[in-house]
Amino acid sequence: MSGDHDKDLSGLRLGTASPATMTTDEAAAELASLAEAIAFHDQRYHGDDAPVVTDADYDALVARNGELEAVFPALVRSDSPSLRVGTPAADGFGKIRHARPMLSLNNGFTDEDIIDFGTRIRRFLSLGEDDELAFTAEPKIDGLSLSLRYEKGRLTQAATRGDGTEGEDVTANVRGVSAIPATLAGSPPDILEVRGELYMDRRDFIALNAAQKQADGKIFANPRNAAAGSLRQKDASVTASRNLQFFAYALGEVSTPLASTHADSLAALKSFGFSVNELSTRCTDSDALLAHYAKIGSQRADLGYDIDGVVYKVDRHDYQERLGQVARAPRWALAHKFPAEQAETVLNAIDIQVGRTGALTPVARLAPVTVGGVVVSNATLHNEDEIRRKDIRVGDRVVIQRAGDVIPQVVRVLTEMRQPDSAEFVFPDSCPECHAPAIRPEGEAVRRCTNALDCPAQRLEWLKHFVSRDAFDIEGLGARQIDQFVTLGWVSRPADIFRLAARRDDMVGLDGYGDISINNLLAAIEARRSIGFERVIFALGIRQIGQATARLLALHYETPDALMAATAPDADQDTSAAELVEIDQIGDSMVADFMGFFTREGNRDAVSDLFAQISIIPPERPADDSPVSGKTIVFTGTLTGMSRAEAKARAEGLGAKVSGSVSAKTNFLVAGADAGSKARKAAALGVTVLSEEEWLTMIGGN
Ligand code: IVH
């Protein structure tokens, strides 16, 4: 079971199955675990400056998330890591809203990823074979990003990235960093926002830790954490005393453009007094990018500062503009990461964890080993096929790897060192917690306990989900308290949480509870008696029903009574299900899970009990601010102004849904030159057909 103590296992479900072969159920379940794991590591990395996994591991999680979302776009969760950057600004510093969002970067790992990146961009921009497409390739500095605002050449504000929209105000501390100019040389534009990486040289990091040790101060795990910790000081003079460095590599708001290319912008920044990285090079094809990657990789150890890859950026700013961004990352840039670090250790045991939806997940317990500066003692084994495929056995010596900030994985077994008496691992066919049969449906990778909420492990995880951040989010009531209250028998279903006030006297005797904390907890629970419908539906923890789907369901049903009526055993369930499938982005298997949840008597009971305890706020409908928002658009024929991908991206950016085929649900067909059967079908269905020009006028993009 996963409790708070082993929360670093929260993302252990990093799958290896090819998304194309996965069921929607599996993908949804994996995306849910990924969201949880990535949020956990984001907090460790950005919030606490204390990562528990390597960057390479983290990147693997993010990459896996992207891979699944690409194949299952309907499953993109509203809490998806792809829609979010970093963590919210920490308390203690004021907040600054970035004039332009601070983006993150998509990652590539293989040569093929890099070649694809170039091909995708060429296609997006509809470039001909002879059109030049230049990139810059520069080291990816392992520090923390800052946005520095200069007005009339003077530093007025400095902010961390935060969640990408809002960061921490670190102006006072940054003023003490001598590597960051307080006033600019030359003639910079009136408003100039410079983005770059604050970092610490390895030599200074080692010296700082030695001094910290002497003074019994905090020891930093790596230069990145040392830089972040040095910046986030209450006392600005401490920051000033640390030798922090800064490389400028991008722009935010600028009143007058510096140049028409990234390379020239960097040169301008240099002339204003910033350090820009000397290894930044202009390349005109992927061979040159890969050669530069290899060159930087070979110099990595001698650079004096940590880098974790090479960043490729489209050089022309007008191209960058057109390429825009997807979710949290620009389409025009890619981080080519260095490979994961590996280590050998012994696999002592394989434990099976049971999740909220009954999934049995194998976890490798390892003899602790240091990989990339972090001690690893657990690794994911994904599922039973993975164990069989790699023939992983208890007692084996294994190679593990941490790539990015993700959960460690077992790469392979050193079979030549295997003990002669080792036995193949037998995956249990019953739940290790409640002993009910654990079934693996045909074609699925995951085996599940069949006991639903009668399984104590599933119930416990279900309750933890109920109080989690995106669900009821009750302050002072987290996984640890749920563990405690379940053990005491005070809580066995969600409604019990709202009856905890009756336990007030018993609580007084509990470890860690004083009058004030009890009052706070009970007040926080009271405050959640009134809550939005979509949160409630999400909190029910139904398989495949993530935040985005919960919202769609809340909009559909509007009231809890309507939901209960439509899912009642005596209701016409086929009609109710058919209505749900009609909702865009809700598929058959989601509906089956949703209806299935309510057909179990125990679940219905628990939900009715909960509904009686709380007051549900109906969902707000989104305002339509663009004429195409919420509309379904189909593009056909050849567009002259832009590629299909660019047209699609713009429409989606305005809240439209772009579909590949015309149906009665289509609102507009945008017909380019030589539009064929789709245009005829649209005409037959009475769908409005727009020319490319008419469409551009409509979206105000002419
Ligand atoms: S460009 C819009 N260039 O990597 C693009 N980022 O993983 C903004 N980073 O948030 C980023 N070196 O903190 C860029 N040469 C470089 C970089 C770099 C390090 C960091 C930066 C960014 C993160 C994304």
XYZ file of C-alpha atoms and ligand atoms in Angstrom:
726
model
C 0.000 0.000 0.000
C 1.217 3.443 -0.649
C 1.047 5.802 2.271
C 2.789 9.089 2.853
C 6.012 7.364 3.844
C 6.490 5.857 0.432
C 4.863 8.640 -1.531
C 7.888 8.833 -3.777
C 6.476 5.712 -5.380
C 3.428 7.655 -6.434
C 4.397 7.547 -10.066
C 5.410 3.972 -10.287
C 3.062 3.192 -13.095
C 5.321 4.358 -15.872
C 4.229 2.040 -18.658
C 6.193 0.618 -21.513
C 3.295 -0.739 -23.540
C 3.035 0.915 -26.913
C 0.146 3.408 -26.634
C -1.239 2.140 -29.930
C -1.923 -1.251 -28.352
C -3.439 0.090 -25.142
C -7.093 0.278 -24.211
C -8.607 3.612 -23.219
C -8.908 2.292 -19.667
C -5.251 1.511 -19.423
C -4.209 4.793 -20.946
C -6.490 6.755 -18.619
C -5.219 4.898 -15.584
C -1.631 5.455 -16.573
C -2.215 9.142 -17.319
C -3.749 9.528 -13.867
C -0.696 7.986 -12.196
C 1.595 10.067 -14.332
C -0.191 13.282 -13.380
C 0.161 12.368 -9.739
C 3.789 11.375 -9.980
C 4.813 14.388 -12.002
C 3.022 16.782 -9.645
C 4.839 15.125 -6.766
C 8.233 15.513 -8.421
C 7.460 19.070 -9.530
C 6.909 19.969 -5.906
C 10.153 18.247 -4.853
C 12.118 19.918 -7.616
C 10.718 23.416 -7.937
C 8.965 23.869 -4.607
C 11.414 22.244 -2.214
C 14.621 22.343 -4.287
C 15.083 18.753 -3.228
C 14.407 16.356 -6.085
C 14.198 12.683 -5.253
C 14.770 11.456 -8.797
C 17.079 12.445 -11.637
C 16.128 14.828 -14.385
C 16.330 11.998 -16.874
C 13.780 9.957 -14.907
C 11.485 12.913 -14.697
C 11.773 13.519 -18.405
C 10.851 9.913 -19.095
C 7.616 10.409 -17.135
C 6.802 13.590 -19.011
C 7.673 11.947 -22.329
C 5.455 8.996 -21.548
C 2.630 11.361 -20.650
C 3.020 13.147 -23.995
C 3.188 9.853 -25.874
C -0.105 8.684 -24.357
C -1.808 12.029 -24.868
C -0.808 12.041 -28.518
C -2.611 8.748 -29.071
C -5.506 9.482 -26.687
C -6.183 13.218 -27.054
C -9.599 12.820 -25.446
C -7.907 11.672 -22.251
C -5.846 14.823 -21.715
C -6.656 15.639 -18.111
C -7.278 19.150 -16.947
C -4.508 18.548 -14.405
C -2.249 17.140 -17.099
C 1.434 17.975 -16.627
C 1.455 19.036 -20.290
C -0.757 21.977 -19.405
C 1.330 23.108 -16.492
C 4.843 24.394 -15.914
C 6.755 24.024 -12.645
C 4.939 24.674 -9.373
C 2.978 27.613 -8.049
C 5.029 30.410 -6.530
C 6.229 29.558 -3.028
C 4.961 31.476 -0.028
C 7.248 34.063 1.475
C 7.992 36.036 -1.675
C 5.525 38.317 -3.420
C 4.054 37.167 -6.701
C 4.739 38.581 -10.140
C 2.569 37.861 -13.144
C 4.752 37.363 -16.193
C 3.999 39.794 -19.035
C 4.449 36.777 -21.297
C 4.235 33.232 -19.979
C 7.502 31.477 -19.181
C 7.405 28.291 -21.141
C 8.970 24.949 -20.665
C 10.618 22.805 -23.344
C 9.630 19.576 -25.020
C 12.294 16.918 -24.808
C 13.893 14.700 -27.415
C 16.160 11.762 -26.666
C 17.066 9.992 -29.880
C 18.496 11.085 -33.225
C 15.137 10.230 -34.705
C 13.374 12.635 -32.313
C 15.635 15.407 -33.589
C 15.113 14.576 -37.255
C 11.333 14.429 -36.666
C 11.466 17.812 -34.961
C 12.958 19.400 -38.089
C 10.552 17.595 -40.398
C 7.534 18.620 -38.336
C 8.557 22.264 -38.396
C 9.177 22.231 -42.149
C 5.766 20.724 -42.690
C 4.066 23.151 -40.301
C 5.597 26.144 -42.050
C 5.011 24.586 -45.501
C 8.675 25.128 -46.391
C 9.947 23.961 -49.747
C 13.035 21.767 -50.043
C 15.216 24.732 -50.913
C 13.943 27.000 -48.160
C 16.492 27.391 -45.410
C 15.457 26.441 -41.882
C 18.160 27.442 -39.420
C 18.384 26.593 -35.726
C 20.601 27.604 -32.890
C 21.967 24.830 -30.700
C 23.015 25.846 -27.202
C 23.740 24.069 -23.909
C 20.795 23.429 -21.635
C 21.985 24.871 -18.364
C 20.946 23.010 -15.236
C 19.911 25.887 -13.026
C 16.691 27.788 -12.552
C 15.106 30.190 -14.963
C 14.579 33.858 -14.211
C 12.743 36.620 -15.973
C 14.445 40.007 -15.597
C 12.552 43.157 -16.499
C 14.456 46.283 -17.497
C 12.775 49.637 -18.029
C 14.859 52.307 -19.700
C 17.895 50.153 -19.115
C 17.358 49.665 -15.374
C 16.488 46.412 -13.648
C 12.982 46.856 -12.208
C 11.826 43.308 -11.538
C 13.156 39.790 -11.290
C 10.896 36.763 -11.060
C 11.242 32.993 -10.967
C 9.259 30.889 -13.391
C 6.730 29.653 -10.805
C 3.886 27.986 -12.654
C 4.830 29.734 -15.887
C 2.173 32.427 -15.485
C 3.080 33.734 -12.080
C 6.440 33.515 -10.339
C 8.082 34.693 -7.143
C 9.294 38.237 -6.841
C 13.024 37.845 -6.197
C 14.010 41.366 -7.255
C 15.673 42.291 -3.972
C 17.833 39.173 -3.978
C 18.711 39.386 -7.657
C 20.001 42.928 -7.182
C 22.853 41.426 -5.218
C 23.892 39.024 -7.977
C 26.850 40.624 -9.689
C 26.484 38.465 -12.811
C 23.147 40.184 -13.488
C 23.561 43.787 -14.681
C 21.607 46.392 -12.690
C 21.852 48.837 -15.589
C 22.354 47.960 -19.205
C 25.032 49.105 -21.604
C 24.313 50.378 -25.127
C 20.819 51.419 -26.135
C 18.354 48.735 -25.113
C 14.604 49.112 -25.825
C 12.545 50.926 -23.163
C 11.010 47.671 -22.048
C 13.174 44.583 -22.178
C 12.473 41.299 -20.473
C 15.405 38.944 -20.489
C 15.056 35.298 -19.655
C 17.889 33.060 -18.726
C 19.297 30.567 -16.289
C 20.693 31.319 -12.872
C 23.256 28.685 -11.925
C 26.297 27.970 -9.815
C 29.693 26.841 -11.064
C 30.686 23.396 -9.787
C 33.733 24.831 -8.037
C 31.624 27.337 -6.112
C 29.116 24.622 -5.273
C 31.822 22.455 -3.726
C 33.236 25.409 -1.797
C 29.775 26.409 -0.588
C 28.987 22.914 0.682
C 32.343 22.784 2.483
C 31.550 26.095 4.179
C 28.020 24.949 4.984
C 29.390 21.793 6.556
C 31.720 23.804 8.764
C 28.859 26.024 9.836
C 26.424 23.095 10.277
C 24.336 24.615 7.529
C 22.248 22.980 4.837
C 24.178 20.762 2.403
C 22.943 21.023 -1.175
C 22.476 17.937 -3.338
C 23.754 19.542 -6.531
C 24.656 22.955 -8.011
C 21.107 23.524 -9.203
C 19.690 23.176 -5.710
C 22.483 25.322 -4.359
C 21.603 28.074 -6.828
C 17.885 27.840 -6.041
C 18.514 27.749 -2.299
C 20.896 30.692 -2.515
C 18.346 32.751 -4.409
C 15.491 31.988 -2.044
C 17.015 33.599 0.985
C 15.086 35.867 3.306
C 18.235 37.896 3.708
C 19.375 39.330 0.351
C 22.938 39.690 1.597
C 23.213 35.899 1.818
C 22.277 35.646 -1.857
C 24.842 38.330 -2.653
C 27.544 36.350 -0.858
C 26.990 33.275 -3.055
C 28.725 33.223 -6.375
C 25.739 32.953 -8.696
C 26.053 33.099 -12.482
C 23.559 33.875 -15.207
C 23.268 33.033 -18.913
C 20.691 34.951 -20.964
C 18.936 32.797 -23.588
C 15.481 34.181 -24.425
C 13.235 37.239 -24.417
C 9.932 38.072 -22.750
C 8.158 41.363 -23.424
C 10.198 43.770 -25.564
C 9.000 47.231 -26.666
C 11.081 47.160 -29.875
C 12.366 43.900 -31.375
C 16.097 43.432 -30.916
C 16.637 41.487 -34.122
C 14.900 39.180 -36.549
C 16.743 36.053 -35.430
C 17.521 34.386 -32.131
C 21.267 34.393 -32.835
C 21.216 38.157 -33.423
C 19.043 38.714 -30.333
C 21.651 36.874 -28.277
C 24.354 39.073 -29.772
C 22.318 42.160 -28.805
C 21.890 40.848 -25.257
C 25.624 40.371 -25.073
C 26.141 43.985 -26.142
C 23.846 45.117 -23.297
C 26.127 43.381 -20.801
C 24.658 39.873 -20.363
C 26.624 36.647 -20.498
C 25.420 34.489 -23.341
C 26.724 30.988 -23.800
C 29.734 30.789 -26.092
C 28.781 27.332 -27.277
C 25.626 28.572 -28.971
C 25.926 27.778 -32.680
C 23.776 28.281 -35.763
C 22.991 25.060 -37.654
C 21.039 24.606 -40.871
C 20.200 20.902 -40.799
C 19.705 18.057 -38.361
C 23.127 16.558 -39.088
C 24.719 19.778 -37.912
C 22.484 19.774 -34.792
C 23.485 16.223 -33.946
C 27.160 16.985 -34.531
C 26.941 19.966 -32.212
C 25.128 17.858 -29.609
C 27.978 15.340 -29.730
C 30.533 18.121 -29.438
C 28.867 19.719 -26.424
C 28.418 16.250 -24.887
C 32.150 15.575 -25.193
C 32.963 18.854 -23.426
C 30.335 18.395 -20.736
C 32.633 17.272 -17.952
C 35.036 20.183 -18.504
C 32.537 23.012 -18.684
C 32.692 23.946 -15.021
C 28.895 24.046 -14.731
C 26.171 21.418 -15.071
C 24.249 21.027 -18.281
C 21.670 18.360 -19.002
C 21.282 18.567 -22.746
C 21.319 20.840 -25.759
C 18.466 23.178 -26.717
C 17.592 23.648 -30.389
C 15.655 26.768 -31.333
C 14.300 27.902 -34.685
C 16.466 30.901 -35.455
C 14.007 33.197 -37.252
C 11.658 35.046 -34.869
C 8.885 35.286 -37.484
C 8.932 31.504 -37.799
C 8.865 31.192 -34.003
C 5.828 33.444 -33.942
C 3.990 31.341 -36.503
C 4.916 28.071 -34.845
C 3.507 29.227 -31.508
C 3.177 26.824 -28.628
C 1.399 23.636 -27.668
C 0.216 23.549 -24.082
C 3.235 24.625 -22.071
C 6.030 24.411 -24.613
C 6.974 26.231 -27.809
C 6.706 24.280 -31.042
C 9.904 25.962 -32.214
C 12.269 24.597 -29.594
C 13.400 21.204 -28.373
C 15.654 20.094 -25.540
C 17.862 17.207 -26.617
C 18.626 15.551 -23.325
C 21.722 13.592 -22.386
C 21.109 9.901 -21.677
C 19.932 8.560 -18.342
C 22.341 7.515 -15.631
C 22.492 3.850 -14.748
C 23.679 1.794 -11.794
C 23.768 -1.818 -10.662
C 22.152 -3.165 -7.540
C 20.348 -6.182 -6.090
C 16.614 -6.654 -6.284
C 15.603 -7.807 -2.825
C 11.875 -8.214 -3.254
C 8.931 -7.580 -5.513
C 5.949 -6.056 -3.740
C 2.512 -5.667 -5.205
C 0.673 -2.420 -4.551
C -3.083 -2.131 -4.958
C -4.368 1.166 -6.293
C -7.672 2.973 -6.081
C -9.109 1.217 -9.098
C -7.741 -2.135 -8.024
C -4.717 -2.196 -10.333
C -1.975 -4.488 -9.028
C 1.345 -2.759 -9.583
C 4.640 -4.551 -8.983
C 7.386 -2.564 -7.277
C 11.023 -3.590 -7.046
C 12.602 -3.169 -3.614
C 16.291 -2.599 -4.191
C 19.447 -2.568 -2.164
C 19.922 1.216 -1.922
C 22.245 2.598 -4.586
C 23.233 6.114 -5.631
C 22.369 7.113 -9.183
C 23.106 10.629 -10.325
C 23.411 11.924 -6.773
C 20.177 10.433 -5.419
C 19.731 7.253 -3.389
C 17.309 4.879 -5.041
C 15.678 1.973 -3.201
C 12.532 1.382 -5.230
C 11.872 1.027 -8.927
C 8.856 0.487 -11.065
C 8.266 -2.858 -12.708
C 5.184 -1.602 -14.578
C 3.156 -4.809 -14.900
C 3.408 -8.564 -15.073
C 4.294 -8.680 -18.778
C 7.238 -6.444 -18.132
C 8.515 -8.760 -15.398
C 8.134 -11.741 -17.706
C 9.629 -10.005 -20.718
C 12.736 -8.989 -18.797
C 12.657 -12.182 -16.715
C 13.136 -10.264 -13.500
C 13.542 -12.422 -10.400
C 13.956 -11.773 -6.716
C 17.673 -11.896 -5.821
C 18.786 -10.782 -9.290
C 21.496 -8.258 -9.859
C 19.874 -5.580 -12.012
C 20.753 -2.449 -13.942
C 18.525 0.426 -12.952
C 18.205 3.798 -14.548
C 16.944 7.201 -13.638
C 16.143 9.451 -16.564
C 14.967 12.959 -15.821
C 13.012 13.469 -12.652
C 11.126 10.242 -13.044
C 10.666 7.015 -11.158
C 13.626 4.663 -11.504
C 13.211 1.701 -13.796
C 14.815 -1.704 -14.009
C 16.524 -1.754 -17.395
C 17.755 -5.335 -17.444
C 18.896 -8.265 -15.381
C 22.528 -9.359 -15.249
C 21.494 -12.960 -15.880
C 25.111 -14.149 -15.925
C 25.264 -13.347 -12.204
C 21.998 -15.088 -11.357
C 21.876 -17.581 -8.484
C 21.233 -21.133 -9.699
C 18.297 -21.559 -7.324
C 16.441 -18.445 -8.499
C 12.818 -18.902 -9.446
C 10.640 -17.128 -11.965
C 8.414 -14.541 -10.351
C 4.823 -15.665 -10.140
C 2.446 -12.761 -10.389
C -0.421 -13.249 -7.923
C -3.866 -13.977 -9.282
C -5.507 -12.794 -6.101
C -5.354 -9.465 -4.344
C -2.512 -9.406 -1.808
C -4.641 -7.202 0.453
C -8.120 -8.767 0.424
C -7.435 -12.090 -1.356
C -10.285 -11.635 -3.809
C -9.563 -12.868 -7.335
C -7.443 -10.477 -9.383
C -8.441 -10.591 -13.025
C -6.691 -9.424 -16.124
C -9.168 -8.874 -18.939
C -8.189 -10.076 -22.387
C -6.016 -7.524 -24.175
C -5.244 -5.486 -21.067
C -1.883 -5.181 -19.356
C -3.167 -4.566 -15.861
C -4.500 -7.148 -13.440
C -7.075 -5.850 -11.008
C -8.561 -6.867 -7.701
C -12.258 -7.601 -8.331
C -13.457 -6.655 -4.884
C -13.988 -2.961 -5.702
C -14.498 -0.863 -2.587
C -14.916 -3.936 -0.435
C -11.156 -4.341 -0.761
C -9.629 -2.370 2.119
C -6.669 -1.308 -0.024
C -8.857 0.077 -2.804
C -11.095 1.761 -0.275
C -8.174 3.436 1.450
C -6.739 4.706 -1.834
C -10.225 5.817 -2.856
C -10.587 7.881 0.307
C -7.146 9.380 -0.185
C -8.122 10.361 -3.695
C -11.332 11.868 -2.324
C -9.410 14.365 -0.192
C -6.631 15.008 -2.719
C -5.779 18.414 -4.105
C -7.999 18.400 -7.178
C -10.837 16.689 -5.339
C -12.106 17.859 -1.921
C -8.746 19.342 -0.993
C -9.423 19.675 2.716
C -6.606 21.451 4.518
C -5.107 19.290 7.256
C -6.761 16.147 5.889
C -4.298 14.328 3.668
C -3.272 10.749 3.050
C -1.701 10.398 6.494
C -4.810 11.504 8.369
C -7.005 9.296 6.192
C -4.777 6.340 7.107
C -5.169 7.208 10.738
C -8.956 7.755 10.682
C -9.564 4.619 8.642
C -7.484 2.555 11.085
C -9.474 4.004 13.981
C -12.678 3.040 12.174
C -13.889 6.634 12.061
C -13.976 6.937 8.308
C -14.979 4.217 5.908
C -16.682 6.273 3.246
C -16.538 9.905 2.152
C -19.624 11.077 4.041
C -17.946 10.005 7.304
C -15.506 12.871 6.876
C -18.383 15.272 7.344
C -19.334 13.492 10.559
C -15.884 13.829 12.124
C -17.064 16.740 14.278
C -18.835 14.134 16.411
C -15.402 12.612 17.153
C -14.048 15.831 18.539
C -13.585 14.505 22.059
C -11.805 11.361 20.866
C -9.519 13.433 18.689
C -8.191 15.338 21.671
C -6.416 12.195 22.790
C -4.688 11.609 19.459
C -1.021 12.180 18.912
C -0.369 15.454 17.130
C -3.811 16.937 17.738
C -4.250 19.971 19.929
C -7.285 22.165 20.325
C -6.166 24.520 17.594
C -5.396 21.870 15.013
C -8.697 20.103 15.707
C -10.593 23.374 15.304
C -8.730 24.097 12.090
C -9.397 20.644 10.692
C -13.104 20.737 11.534
C -13.399 24.250 10.115
C -11.671 23.147 6.896
C -14.106 20.249 6.600
C -17.075 22.563 7.205
C -15.781 24.934 4.542
C -15.900 22.091 2.019
C -19.535 21.254 2.646
C -20.286 23.628 -0.168
C -18.414 22.512 -3.266
C -18.522 22.548 -7.079
C -20.237 19.637 -8.821
C -17.271 18.828 -11.050
C -14.975 18.465 -8.056
C -17.449 16.110 -6.443
C -17.692 13.911 -9.538
C -13.909 13.841 -9.865
C -13.579 13.049 -6.148
C -15.680 9.897 -6.580
C -12.565 8.381 -8.109
C -14.332 6.494 -10.868
C -11.993 4.824 -13.321
C -11.249 7.006 -16.364
C -13.188 9.949 -14.949
C -10.473 12.588 -14.668
C -11.034 16.261 -14.036
C -11.864 17.121 -17.633
C -14.461 14.358 -17.940
C -15.879 15.178 -14.523
C -16.464 18.696 -15.734
C -18.239 17.489 -18.870
C -20.430 15.244 -16.732
C -21.197 18.066 -14.308
C -22.229 20.277 -17.218
C -24.370 17.465 -18.579
C -26.224 16.568 -15.383
C -26.133 19.943 -13.639
C -27.565 18.544 -10.384
C -26.801 15.536 -8.203
C -30.450 14.471 -8.393
C -30.294 14.296 -12.176
C -27.122 12.233 -11.984
C -28.616 9.800 -9.478
C -31.831 9.482 -11.500
C -30.009 8.773 -14.766
C -27.812 6.095 -13.202
C -30.463 4.450 -11.010
C -30.903 0.668 -11.463
C -34.517 1.165 -12.544
C -33.675 3.996 -14.983
C -33.348 3.379 -18.698
C -29.599 2.942 -18.503
C -29.148 2.424 -22.223
C -30.639 5.823 -22.927
C -28.552 7.460 -20.203
C -25.422 5.842 -21.576
C -26.282 6.822 -25.145
C -26.689 10.440 -24.028
C -23.247 10.411 -22.463
C -21.567 8.933 -25.519
C -23.070 11.817 -27.491
C -20.916 14.199 -25.455
C -17.797 15.010 -27.374
C -14.681 13.543 -25.715
C -16.578 10.913 -23.776
C -16.130 7.428 -25.150
C -17.910 4.115 -24.702
C -15.512 2.657 -22.214
C -15.609 5.756 -19.999
C -19.386 5.555 -19.985
C -19.222 1.876 -19.111
C -16.973 2.622 -16.128
C -19.123 5.523 -15.035
C -22.422 3.645 -15.218
C -20.737 0.561 -13.774
C -19.702 2.492 -10.693
C -23.282 3.467 -9.940
C -24.721 0.028 -10.500
C -22.884 -1.279 -7.432
C -25.283 -0.884 -4.548
C -22.553 -0.036 -2.047
C -21.276 2.781 -4.231
C -24.728 4.305 -4.785
C -25.311 4.205 -1.083
C -22.015 5.889 -0.319
C -22.706 8.574 -2.917
C -26.264 9.275 -1.643
C -24.885 9.491 1.865
C -22.284 11.997 0.680
C -24.782 14.077 -1.293
C -26.915 14.365 1.843
C -23.948 15.839 3.725
C -22.890 18.475 1.245
C -24.312 21.284 -0.801
C -23.359 21.145 -4.449
C -22.687 24.221 -6.561
C -23.723 23.773 -10.215
C -20.947 24.215 -12.794
C -20.394 27.526 -14.531
C -20.677 27.478 -18.284
C -17.707 28.909 -20.178
C -18.188 32.268 -21.874
C -17.746 32.223 -25.643
C -15.237 34.902 -26.503
C -14.419 33.863 -30.043
C -16.993 33.074 -32.744
C -15.308 29.717 -33.224
C -15.015 28.814 -29.540
C -16.730 25.513 -28.874
C -17.436 24.989 -32.565
C -16.407 21.980 -34.622
C -14.411 22.853 -37.700
C -13.226 20.724 -40.598
C -10.487 21.861 -42.981
C -10.373 20.512 -46.494
C -8.575 21.255 -49.746
C -5.294 23.128 -50.041
C -4.886 26.220 -47.915
C -2.665 28.896 -49.373
C -1.738 31.001 -46.359
C -0.597 28.251 -44.037
C -0.250 24.513 -43.589
C -3.123 22.410 -42.298
C -1.267 21.944 -38.999
C -0.881 25.689 -38.522
C -4.557 26.292 -39.353
C -5.595 23.587 -36.909
C -3.363 24.980 -34.164
C -4.849 28.463 -34.563
C -8.420 27.214 -34.518
C -7.733 25.112 -31.429
C -6.067 28.082 -29.793
C -9.402 29.894 -30.133
C -11.267 27.071 -28.424
C -12.530 25.279 -31.543
C -12.441 21.557 -32.039
C -10.923 20.479 -35.323
C -12.263 17.277 -36.784
C -11.121 15.237 -39.771
C -14.533 14.356 -41.126
C -17.766 16.177 -41.835
C -20.863 15.172 -39.891
C -24.088 16.747 -38.705
C -22.069 18.022 -35.718
C -19.748 20.081 -37.940
C -20.290 23.826 -37.601
C -17.974 25.086 -40.321
C -16.156 23.540 -43.204
C -13.201 25.639 -44.315
C -12.645 24.769 -47.954
C -9.310 25.524 -49.592
C -8.508 24.977 -53.262
C -9.652 21.726 -54.854
C -11.963 20.787 -52.007
C -13.631 17.531 -52.960
C -16.053 15.138 -51.330
C -16.041 16.830 -47.935
C -17.346 20.042 -49.441
C -20.109 18.107 -51.200
C -21.028 16.291 -48.012
C -21.080 19.565 -46.059
C -23.381 21.113 -48.638
C -25.666 18.096 -48.459
C -25.810 18.317 -44.641
C -26.396 22.068 -44.690
C -23.055 22.766 -42.929
C -21.761 26.328 -43.431
C -18.875 26.294 -45.909
C -16.273 29.061 -45.577
C -13.490 30.023 -47.936
C -10.007 30.366 -46.464
C -10.431 34.145 -46.563
C -13.816 34.100 -44.882
C -12.413 31.928 -42.155
C -9.469 34.277 -41.607
C -11.851 37.221 -41.345
C -13.981 35.324 -38.881
C -11.057 34.631 -36.541
C -9.709 38.135 -37.017
C -6.478 36.867 -38.506
C -6.507 38.724 -41.805
S 14.757 28.321 -23.697
C 10.594 29.371 -24.661
N 17.295 27.804 -23.456
O 15.216 24.551 -19.403
C 11.806 28.627 -24.321
N 15.855 27.100 -21.712
O 13.242 22.474 -19.532
C 12.314 28.953 -22.995
N 17.004 26.033 -19.846
O 12.532 26.545 -18.401
C 13.441 28.175 -22.572
N 19.032 26.209 -20.647
O 14.862 26.898 -17.272
C 16.086 27.693 -22.898
N 19.572 27.453 -23.355
C 18.380 27.343 -22.813
C 18.191 26.748 -21.562
C 16.915 26.634 -21.052
C 18.295 25.800 -19.630
C 15.932 25.665 -18.929
C 14.902 26.723 -18.661
C 13.614 26.116 -19.126
C 13.904 24.674 -18.951
C 12.971 23.796 -19.743
